[in-house]
Coordinates of C-alpha atoms in Angstrom, one line a residue:
M144 CA 25.6 0.1 -16.5
K145 CA 25.0 3.7 -16.0
K146 CA 24.7 3.8 -20.1
I147 CA 22.2 0.9 -19.8
I148 CA 20.1 2.6 -17.6
I149 CA 19.9 5.9 -19.5
S150 CA 19.4 3.5 -22.7
L151 CA 16.1 2.1 -21.2
F152 CA 15.0 5.4 -20.0
V153 CA 15.7 6.9 -23.7
L154 CA 14.2 3.7 -25.1
L155 CA 10.7 4.4 -22.5
A156 CA 11.1 8.3 -23.9
A157 CA 10.9 6.6 -27.2
V158 CA 8.0 4.2 -26.8
N159 CA 6.0 7.0 -25.5
A160 CA 6.4 9.2 -27.9
F161 CA 4.0 7.5 -30.1
A162 CA 1.6 5.9 -28.2
Q163 CA -1.3 8.7 -27.8
S164 CA -4.0 7.0 -25.8
D165 CA -8.4 6.5 -25.7
D166 CA -9.0 4.7 -22.6
D167 CA -7.0 3.4 -20.3
L168 CA -6.5 -0.4 -20.2
F169 CA -8.2 -0.8 -16.5
G170 CA -11.1 1.5 -17.4
D171 CA -9.9 4.2 -14.5
D172 CA -9.9 6.9 -16.7
S173 CA -13.5 5.7 -19.4
F174 CA -14.7 8.8 -19.2
F175 CA -12.9 8.9 -22.6
M176 CA -14.5 6.4 -23.8
D177 CA -18.8 7.0 -22.9
D178 CA -20.3 8.3 -20.7
A179 CA -20.1 5.0 -18.0
F180 CA -17.6 4.0 -15.9
D181 CA -16.2 0.2 -16.3
T182 CA -16.5 -2.1 -13.2
F183 CA -13.3 -2.4 -11.7
D184 CA -11.3 -4.9 -10.6
T185 CA -10.4 -4.9 -7.0
F186 CA -6.6 -6.4 -8.7
S187 CA -6.2 -4.1 -11.1
S188 CA -3.0 -2.5 -11.0
G189 CA -3.7 1.1 -12.8
D190 CA -4.3 4.5 -10.9
D191 CA -7.8 5.5 -9.6
S192 CA -10.5 7.1 -12.0
F193 CA -10.7 10.3 -12.9
F194 CA -14.4 10.3 -11.0
S195 CA -13.1 8.0 -8.1
S196 CA -10.9 7.7 -5.7
D197 CA -8.8 5.5 -3.3
D198 CA -12.0 5.6 -1.3
D199 CA -14.3 3.6 -2.7
M200 CA -16.9 6.4 -2.3
F201 CA -18.4 4.8 -5.5
F202 CA -17.4 0.9 -4.7
D203 CA -18.3 0.8 -1.0
D204 CA -18.1 -4.3 -2.1
G205 CA -14.8 -3.5 -3.4
I206 CA -16.5 -4.5 -7.4
E207 CA -19.9 -2.4 -8.6
E208 CA -20.4 -0.4 -11.9
Y209 CA -21.5 3.0 -11.6
H210 CA -22.9 5.0 -14.4
E211 CA -22.6 8.6 -15.3
S212 CA -26.3 9.0 -16.4
S213 CA -27.5 8.0 -12.6
N214 CA -25.4 11.0 -10.9
K215 CA -28.5 12.4 -9.4
T216 CA -29.8 9.2 -8.0
D217 CA -26.6 9.1 -6.5
L218 CA -25.7 12.2 -5.1
A219 CA -28.9 12.3 -3.7
K220 CA -27.0 11.5 -0.1
G221 CA -25.3 13.7 0.8
I222 CA -26.0 16.8 -1.5
I223 CA -24.1 20.2 -1.8
F224 CA -25.5 21.7 -5.2
E225 CA -26.8 19.0 -7.0
D226 CA -26.8 21.7 -10.2
G227 CA -22.7 22.1 -9.5
S228 CA -22.7 17.6 -8.5
V229 CA -21.1 18.3 -4.6
K230 CA -20.7 15.3 -3.4
L231 CA -19.6 14.7 0.5
G232 CA -19.3 11.8 1.6
G233 CA -17.4 9.1 3.4
S234 CA -17.3 6.7 5.7
F235 CA -17.5 6.6 9.9
S236 CA -16.1 3.4 11.9
T237 CA -16.1 2.3 15.8
S238 CA -14.8 -0.3 17.5
V239 CA -13.5 -2.2 20.6
D240 CA -10.5 -4.0 20.9
M241 CA -9.7 -6.4 24.0
S242 CA -6.7 -8.4 24.1
T243 CA -5.3 -11.1 26.2
V244 CA -1.8 -13.6 26.5
L245 CA -3.6 -16.5 26.8
Y246 CA 0.1 -18.6 26.4
D247 CA 3.8 -17.3 26.4
K248 CA 6.4 -19.0 28.4
T249 CA 7.8 -16.0 29.8
Q250 CA 4.6 -14.8 31.4
K251 CA 3.8 -18.0 33.7
D252 CA 0.4 -16.2 36.6
F253 CA -1.9 -16.1 33.7
A254 CA -4.2 -14.4 36.7
D255 CA -1.2 -11.3 35.5
N256 CA -2.1 -12.0 31.7
L257 CA -6.0 -11.3 32.6
K258 CA -5.2 -8.3 35.1
N259 CA -2.8 -7.2 31.7
T260 CA -5.9 -7.3 29.3
T261 CA -5.7 -4.5 27.3
L262 CA -8.9 -2.8 25.6
I263 CA -8.4 -0.2 23.1
P264 CA -11.5 2.0 22.2
F265 CA -11.3 3.4 18.1
I266 CA -13.5 5.9 16.7
G267 CA -12.4 7.1 13.7
A268 CA -13.9 8.7 10.7
D269 CA -13.5 9.6 6.1
I270 CA -14.5 12.5 4.7
S271 CA -15.0 13.0 1.2
L272 CA -15.8 16.5 -0.8
D273 CA -15.7 15.6 -4.6
A274 CA -16.8 18.4 -6.3
R275 CA -17.2 18.6 -10.5
P276 CA -18.0 21.9 -11.9
N277 CA -18.5 21.2 -15.8
Q278 CA -17.0 18.1 -17.9
D279 CA -14.0 18.7 -18.1
L280 CA -13.1 19.5 -14.0
R281 CA -13.4 17.3 -10.6
L282 CA -12.1 19.0 -7.5
Y283 CA -11.2 16.2 -5.2
T284 CA -10.4 16.6 -1.1
K285 CA -10.2 13.5 1.7
V286 CA -9.7 13.9 5.7
S287 CA -9.3 11.2 7.6
T288 CA -9.8 11.7 11.7
S289 CA -10.1 9.3 14.9
T290 CA -9.2 8.9 17.8
E291 CA -5.4 8.2 17.4
D292 CA -4.9 10.5 14.4
L293 CA -6.5 14.0 15.3
F294 CA -6.6 14.9 11.1
D295 CA -4.9 13.4 8.4
V296 CA -5.3 15.3 4.1
K297 CA -5.2 11.7 2.9
E298 CA -5.6 13.1 -0.6
M299 CA -6.3 16.4 -1.9
F300 CA -6.4 17.0 -6.0
T301 CA -7.4 17.8 -8.3
D302 CA -8.5 16.6 -12.3
F303 CA -8.8 18.6 -15.6
I304 CA -8.4 17.2 -19.2
T305 CA -7.2 18.9 -22.3
S306 CA -8.7 16.7 -25.4
D307 CA -10.6 13.7 -25.6
N308 CA -7.2 11.7 -24.7
I309 CA -5.1 13.7 -22.2
S310 CA -6.1 14.3 -18.9
F311 CA -4.4 15.5 -15.7
R312 CA -4.2 15.1 -11.6
F313 CA -2.8 17.5 -9.6
G314 CA -2.0 17.3 -5.8
L315 CA -1.6 14.8 -3.0
H316 CA -2.7 11.3 -3.8
T317 CA -2.6 7.6 -4.1
V318 CA -0.7 5.9 -6.9
T319 CA -2.2 2.4 -7.2
W320 CA 0.7 1.3 -10.0
G321 CA 0.6 -2.1 -8.6
T322 CA -0.3 -5.2 -8.7
G323 CA 0.1 -7.0 -5.2
V324 CA -2.6 -7.2 -1.6
F325 CA 0.0 -7.5 0.8
Y326 CA 2.7 -6.1 -0.8
S327 CA 3.3 -4.2 -4.0
P328 CA 7.3 -2.5 -4.7
V329 CA 5.4 -0.9 -7.8
S330 CA 3.4 1.4 -5.8
D331 CA 6.3 2.0 -3.3
M332 CA 8.1 3.9 -5.9
I333 CA 5.9 6.6 -5.7
N334 CA 4.1 6.3 -3.0
T335 CA 5.3 7.2 0.8
S336 CA 4.2 4.6 2.7
S337 CA 3.8 0.8 2.2
I338 CA 0.6 -1.6 2.3
D339 CA 0.0 -2.9 5.5
P340 CA -0.3 -6.8 5.1
E341 CA -2.5 -7.2 8.5
H342 CA -4.6 -3.9 7.7
T343 CA -4.6 -4.6 3.2
D344 CA -8.1 -1.7 3.4
L345 CA -5.9 0.8 4.7
Q346 CA -4.9 3.7 2.2
V347 CA -1.9 3.9 1.6
D348 CA 0.0 7.3 1.9
G349 CA 0.6 8.8 -1.2
S350 CA 2.4 11.8 -2.7
I351 CA 2.6 15.2 -4.4
N352 CA 2.7 15.3 -7.3
L353 CA 1.2 15.8 -11.2
R354 CA 0.4 13.3 -13.2
T355 CA -1.0 12.9 -17.1
L356 CA -3.2 9.8 -18.7
V357 CA -2.6 9.5 -22.5
T358 CA -4.7 7.1 -23.7
I359 CA -3.9 5.9 -27.3
P360 CA -6.7 5.8 -29.1
G361 CA -8.2 2.8 -30.7
T362 CA -6.8 0.7 -28.2
M363 CA -7.5 -0.6 -24.7
N364 CA -3.5 0.8 -23.6
S365 CA -2.8 4.1 -21.2
L366 CA 0.5 5.9 -20.9
W367 CA 1.2 7.8 -16.9
F368 CA 3.9 9.8 -16.6
Y369 CA 4.3 11.6 -13.3
V370 CA 6.3 14.2 -11.7
I371 CA 7.3 14.2 -8.0
P372 CA 8.5 17.2 -6.5
D373 CA 11.3 16.2 -3.3
L374 CA 9.0 18.4 -0.3
G375 CA 12.5 17.5 1.7
T376 CA 14.8 19.9 -0.1
K377 CA 12.3 21.5 -2.3
L378 CA 14.9 21.8 -4.8
A379 CA 14.4 21.3 -8.2
I380 CA 17.2 18.6 -9.6
D381 CA 15.6 16.7 -6.7
T382 CA 12.5 15.9 -8.2
A383 CA 11.7 12.3 -9.5
L384 CA 10.3 11.5 -12.6
A385 CA 8.1 8.0 -13.4
A386 CA 6.4 6.9 -16.8
K387 CA 4.6 2.8 -16.8
Y388 CA 3.0 1.9 -20.0
E389 CA -0.1 -0.6 -19.7
F390 CA -1.3 -2.9 -22.5
L391 CA -3.5 -5.4 -23.0
V392 CA -2.3 -9.1 -24.3
G393 CA -5.4 -11.6 -24.8
G394 CA -6.6 -11.5 -21.2
W395 CA -3.8 -10.9 -19.6
E396 CA -2.8 -7.2 -18.2
F397 CA 0.4 -6.1 -18.5
G398 CA 2.4 -2.9 -17.2
T399 CA 6.1 -1.3 -17.8
G400 CA 7.7 2.1 -16.5
A401 CA 10.8 3.6 -15.4
F402 CA 12.0 5.4 -11.7
Y403 CA 14.3 7.8 -11.8
K404 CA 15.3 10.9 -9.1
Y405 CA 19.4 12.0 -8.9
E406 CA 21.3 11.0 -7.0
T407 CA 18.8 8.1 -6.1
A408 CA 19.3 4.2 -7.1
P409 CA 16.7 4.2 -10.8
K410 CA 14.6 1.4 -10.9
I411 CA 12.5 0.0 -13.5
M412 CA 9.3 -2.8 -13.2
L413 CA 7.0 -5.2 -14.4
T414 CA 3.6 -5.6 -13.5
A415 CA 1.2 -8.6 -14.9
S416 CA -2.4 -9.9 -14.1
G417 CA -4.5 -12.1 -15.4
S418 CA -7.0 -15.4 -14.5
V419 CA -6.4 -19.2 -15.8
K420 CA -10.3 -20.7 -15.7
K421 CA -11.4 -18.7 -12.1
V422 CA -8.1 -17.9 -10.3
S423 CA -6.8 -14.7 -10.9
L424 CA -3.0 -14.4 -10.7
F425 CA -0.7 -11.3 -10.7
G426 CA 2.8 -10.3 -9.8
E427 CA 5.4 -7.8 -10.1
A428 CA 8.8 -6.9 -10.4
V429 CA 11.1 -4.0 -10.0
Y430 CA 15.5 -3.3 -10.2
Q431 CA 17.3 -0.7 -8.7
Y432 CA 20.7 -0.2 -9.8
G433 CA 22.3 0.5 -6.0
S434 CA 21.1 -0.6 -3.1
D435 CA 19.1 2.8 -1.1
R436 CA 21.9 3.5 1.2
E437 CA 24.4 2.9 -1.3
W438 CA 23.7 6.2 -3.6
I439 CA 24.1 7.5 0.4
E440 CA 26.8 6.9 0.9
K441 CA 28.1 7.4 -2.5
K442 CA 26.2 9.4 -5.3
S443 CA 28.0 8.3 -8.9
F444 CA 26.8 5.2 -10.9
D445 CA 29.9 3.2 -9.7
D446 CA 30.5 0.4 -7.6
K447 CA 26.7 -0.3 -7.6
S448 CA 24.7 -4.0 -6.6
S449 CA 21.8 -4.8 -8.6
V450 CA 18.6 -5.2 -6.1
L451 CA 15.4 -7.2 -7.1
K452 CA 11.9 -7.0 -5.6
A453 CA 9.6 -9.7 -6.7
T454 CA 6.0 -11.2 -5.5
A455 CA 3.7 -13.0 -7.1
G456 CA -0.2 -14.6 -5.7
F457 CA -3.4 -16.0 -6.9
S458 CA -6.7 -15.4 -5.4
Y459 CA -9.5 -17.5 -5.9
M460 CA -13.0 -16.8 -5.4
K461 CA -16.3 -18.5 -4.9
S462 CA -20.0 -18.1 -4.3
D463 CA -21.7 -21.0 -2.9
P464 CA -20.4 -22.0 -0.3
S465 CA -19.2 -18.3 -0.3
I466 CA -15.1 -19.3 -0.5
M467 CA -12.1 -16.4 -1.0
I468 CA -8.7 -17.9 -0.6
M469 CA -5.7 -15.5 -1.6
A470 CA -2.1 -15.6 -0.9
Q471 CA 1.3 -13.9 -2.8
Y472 CA 5.2 -14.3 -2.1
F473 CA 7.7 -11.8 -1.7
Y474 CA 11.4 -11.1 -2.0
D475 CA 12.8 -7.7 -1.2
G476 CA 17.1 -8.0 -2.4
N477 CA 17.6 -5.1 -0.3
D478 CA 20.5 -4.6 1.5
F479 CA 19.5 -4.0 5.5
A480 CA 22.2 -4.9 7.8
V481 CA 23.3 -3.8 11.0
N482 CA 26.0 -5.8 11.5
N483 CA 28.7 -3.3 13.9
L484 CA 28.8 0.1 16.0
M485 CA 28.8 2.1 12.3
D486 CA 25.7 0.4 10.8
Y487 CA 24.2 2.3 14.3
A488 CA 25.2 5.6 12.8
F489 CA 24.1 5.0 9.3
Y490 CA 21.0 4.3 10.1
F491 CA 20.3 6.4 12.5
S492 CA 21.7 9.7 10.1
N493 CA 18.8 7.8 7.7
L494 CA 16.2 6.4 9.9
G495 CA 13.7 5.5 7.1
L496 CA 15.9 3.1 5.5
I497 CA 14.8 0.8 9.0
K498 CA 11.6 0.7 7.2
E499 CA 13.1 -2.3 4.3
F500 CA 14.1 -4.1 7.4
S501 CA 10.4 -5.4 8.2
T502 CA 10.8 -7.5 4.8
K503 CA 14.3 -8.3 3.7
G504 CA 14.7 -11.2 1.8
H505 CA 11.3 -13.7 1.2
N506 CA 8.2 -12.9 2.2
V507 CA 4.6 -15.1 2.6
A508 CA 0.8 -13.9 3.4
A509 CA -2.5 -15.9 2.4
M510 CA -5.9 -15.8 3.4
L511 CA -8.7 -18.3 3.6
N512 CA -12.4 -16.3 4.6
F513 CA -15.5 -18.7 4.7
G514 CA -18.7 -16.7 4.1
K515 CA -21.6 -17.4 5.4
L516 CA -20.7 -20.7 7.5
F517 CA -23.4 -23.1 8.2
D518 CA -25.5 -21.2 5.4
N519 CA -26.1 -18.0 7.8
D520 CA -25.4 -15.2 6.5
K521 CA -24.4 -13.8 10.0
L522 CA -21.8 -15.4 10.9
S523 CA -18.1 -16.3 9.2
F524 CA -14.7 -16.7 9.4
S525 CA -11.6 -16.3 8.6
V526 CA -7.5 -17.1 8.6
L527 CA -4.8 -14.4 7.5
G528 CA -1.0 -16.0 8.1
I529 CA 1.9 -13.4 6.9
A530 CA 5.3 -14.9 7.6
H531 CA 8.9 -12.7 8.0
L532 CA 11.0 -16.0 6.7
T533 CA 14.1 -14.9 6.6
K534 CA 14.6 -12.0 9.2
P535 CA 18.1 -11.0 9.3
K536 CA 20.0 -10.0 13.0
I537 CA 20.6 -7.1 14.1
H538 CA 24.1 -7.2 16.0
V539 CA 24.1 -6.5 20.0
L540 CA 25.8 -3.7 20.7
T541 CA 28.7 -4.4 23.9
P542 CA 29.0 -2.1 26.2
L543 CA 31.9 -0.3 25.0
E544 CA 30.5 0.0 21.5
E545 CA 27.0 1.1 23.6
M546 CA 29.1 3.9 25.4
M547 CA 31.0 4.9 22.3
A548 CA 28.1 5.5 20.3
E549 CA 26.2 8.0 23.1
T550 CA 29.3 9.6 22.6
T551 CA 28.8 9.3 18.8
L552 CA 25.7 10.4 18.8
G553 CA 25.1 11.9 21.4
K554 CA 23.1 11.4 24.8
E555 CA 19.9 12.6 23.5
N556 CA 20.0 11.6 19.7
Y557 CA 21.3 7.8 21.1
P558 CA 18.0 7.1 22.8
I559 CA 16.2 7.6 19.2
L560 CA 18.3 5.3 16.9
Q561 CA 17.8 3.3 19.9
A562 CA 14.0 2.8 20.3
A563 CA 14.0 2.0 16.1
I564 CA 16.0 -1.1 16.3
N565 CA 14.3 -2.6 19.1
S566 CA 11.4 -1.9 17.8
V567 CA 12.3 -3.5 14.3
K568 CA 14.3 -6.1 16.9
A569 CA 10.7 -7.2 18.6
T570 CA 8.4 -7.5 15.0
P571 CA 6.8 -10.8 14.9
I572 CA 8.8 -12.9 11.2
A573 CA 5.2 -14.9 12.1
I574 CA 1.8 -14.0 12.7
F575 CA -1.4 -16.3 11.7
N576 CA -5.2 -15.5 13.5
A577 CA -8.1 -16.8 12.9
T578 CA -11.3 -15.1 13.6
L579 CA -15.5 -16.0 13.9
N580 CA -17.1 -12.8 13.6
Y581 CA -20.5 -13.0 14.0
S582 CA -23.1 -9.9 13.6
P583 CA -26.1 -10.3 16.2
V584 CA -28.4 -7.5 14.4
D585 CA -27.5 -4.7 11.4
N586 CA -25.1 -2.4 12.7
V587 CA -22.9 -4.3 15.1
S588 CA -20.6 -6.8 14.8
M589 CA -18.1 -8.9 17.2
N590 CA -15.6 -11.0 16.2
I591 CA -13.4 -13.1 18.6
G592 CA -10.6 -16.0 18.4
P593 CA -7.0 -16.6 18.5
S594 CA -3.6 -14.8 17.7
I595 CA -0.4 -16.2 17.0
L596 CA 3.0 -14.4 17.4
V597 CA 6.0 -16.2 16.5
S598 CA 9.9 -13.8 17.2
D599 CA 11.8 -16.7 16.2
W600 CA 11.4 -20.5 14.5
K601 CA 13.4 -21.8 17.5
K602 CA 11.7 -20.5 20.3
E603 CA 8.0 -21.3 21.5
P604 CA 5.6 -18.5 20.5
Q605 CA 3.6 -16.1 21.9
V606 CA -0.5 -16.4 21.7
L607 CA -2.6 -14.4 22.5
L608 CA -7.0 -14.5 22.8
K609 CA -8.1 -11.3 20.9
I610 CA -12.3 -10.2 21.1
G611 CA -13.4 -7.3 18.8
F612 CA -17.0 -5.3 18.9
T613 CA -18.2 -2.7 15.8
L614 CA -21.1 -0.5 17.5
G615 CA -22.4 1.5 14.3
G616 CA -20.7 3.1 11.6
G617 CA -21.3 2.9 7.7
N618 CA -21.0 4.5 4.4
F619 CA -22.7 8.0 4.3

C-alpha cells in the first residue's frame, strides 16, 4: 500500500508538471483572463478569488458579478485611499434569541419551563481591509469581534502574481476546495474547522499556508499547490503538502487532488459539480489510508485500514414562486470508538479527535425555503432537518473504572475528558427546525417556530419554541 500511495503522488506531480494554466476553472482568479470577475456559482469548488474572499465583500447576495472597471464606484463607500484602491468593508449583525421548552418527557411542569426561558443577545462585526497597492499585489485582513468572542482574526494574507498564469497567496485564509453545502470532507483536509450544518453561512477557520495557483493557457483548467506549516510542532518535517487539479468536462466541473504530511494519514480526493436541467448536483470523496487514531498509535504504513468519506447532494431554485430546495448525504468512515478505559485515556491525549464522533457513519441534511410567502416579500418560511443516522454508543464507565481513570489521568485532568465526552453524548442525533420569518420594516425582522431535538430514535424528542429578533445591522 505504501508503494501505491507514493505512486499516486508521483503521478499527480507528473500531471501537474505538464499543466501550465491561464485561467481558473471557476473564474476564481479571472484576473488573468481579463479585467472582470466571472459570475460565481454558489456551489463551485474553487478557492476564493484574487480580488475577493469568503467574506462576500463583493458578493453580498451569494451570486453577483463584479467588474474591475467599476472600482471607483464600488469603493465609494468606506474608501480610505481611492488612488491606492484600498477598501474598508465588512458587516455588522445583531440578534436577540429566546428559547422555551414546550415538551420534554423528563420535565413535567410547563411553568418551570417558562421561568427557565433563555434570552441571548448577540452583537458581532466583521471588518475587512482590502488593499491593492498595484495590479500585481493585494493585501487583505479580516477580523471578527462579538459579545461571544472579543477578537478573532479570520483571514490575513497577501496575494501577488509573477506572470500571466501564476499567482501566489501567503497567510491565513479559508480554503474552499469542496462542493458540499452542509458537509465538506475535501475542504476539511486543510481547514482547521468544519462547516456547521445548522449555520452554513458561518466562515470556516482556515490555516496559514502558501498557495500557488497555475492556470493552464488556452483552457478552463487550473492547478493549486499548498504548503502548510505545522504551527504546533514548528518542525519543517511536519509541513503538509497538498495539490489539486480542476478541469471541465462538458458542463461539469471536476477536481482531483492529494494531501500528504509526514507520519500522518495520506489522502486523495475527488470533487464534481454540474447540473441536470434545473437541478444542481455536487459530490465529494476522500480516501484516507489509515485512520487518524491508527497513525497516532503506529506511525508507519503497516497495518492500516482504509477510511472513506463521501458526500453527494443537490439543489433546486425557482424564482416564481420563490422556492429553494437543498439536500445532502454524507458518509464518514472514521473509526471513533470509546469502548473501554483505554479508549478514554487515548482520547484524553488527543481531544481533537473527539469531533469525529459527531459525524461517524451516515448523515443527512436538507433545507426547504419559501420566499415571498403568500406573495408577500416581507414573509418567508423555511424548514431545516439534520440527522446523524448511526451515532455510536460511548462506553459508560463503571465506578471502578472511574476510580482507575482518575488515578491514571489525575483528578485535575479526568474531568476535562469527561466533559468532552459528555458534550458529545449530549449532541442530538437529529434536529428539525421550522421557522417563519417576518420583516415588518427595513432593518428589523423576527422569526418564530418550533425546534425538535432527537437524542435517541427510541425515545421521545424534546420540543422547543424559538423566537428571534434582528435589529439593524447589515453590510458596509
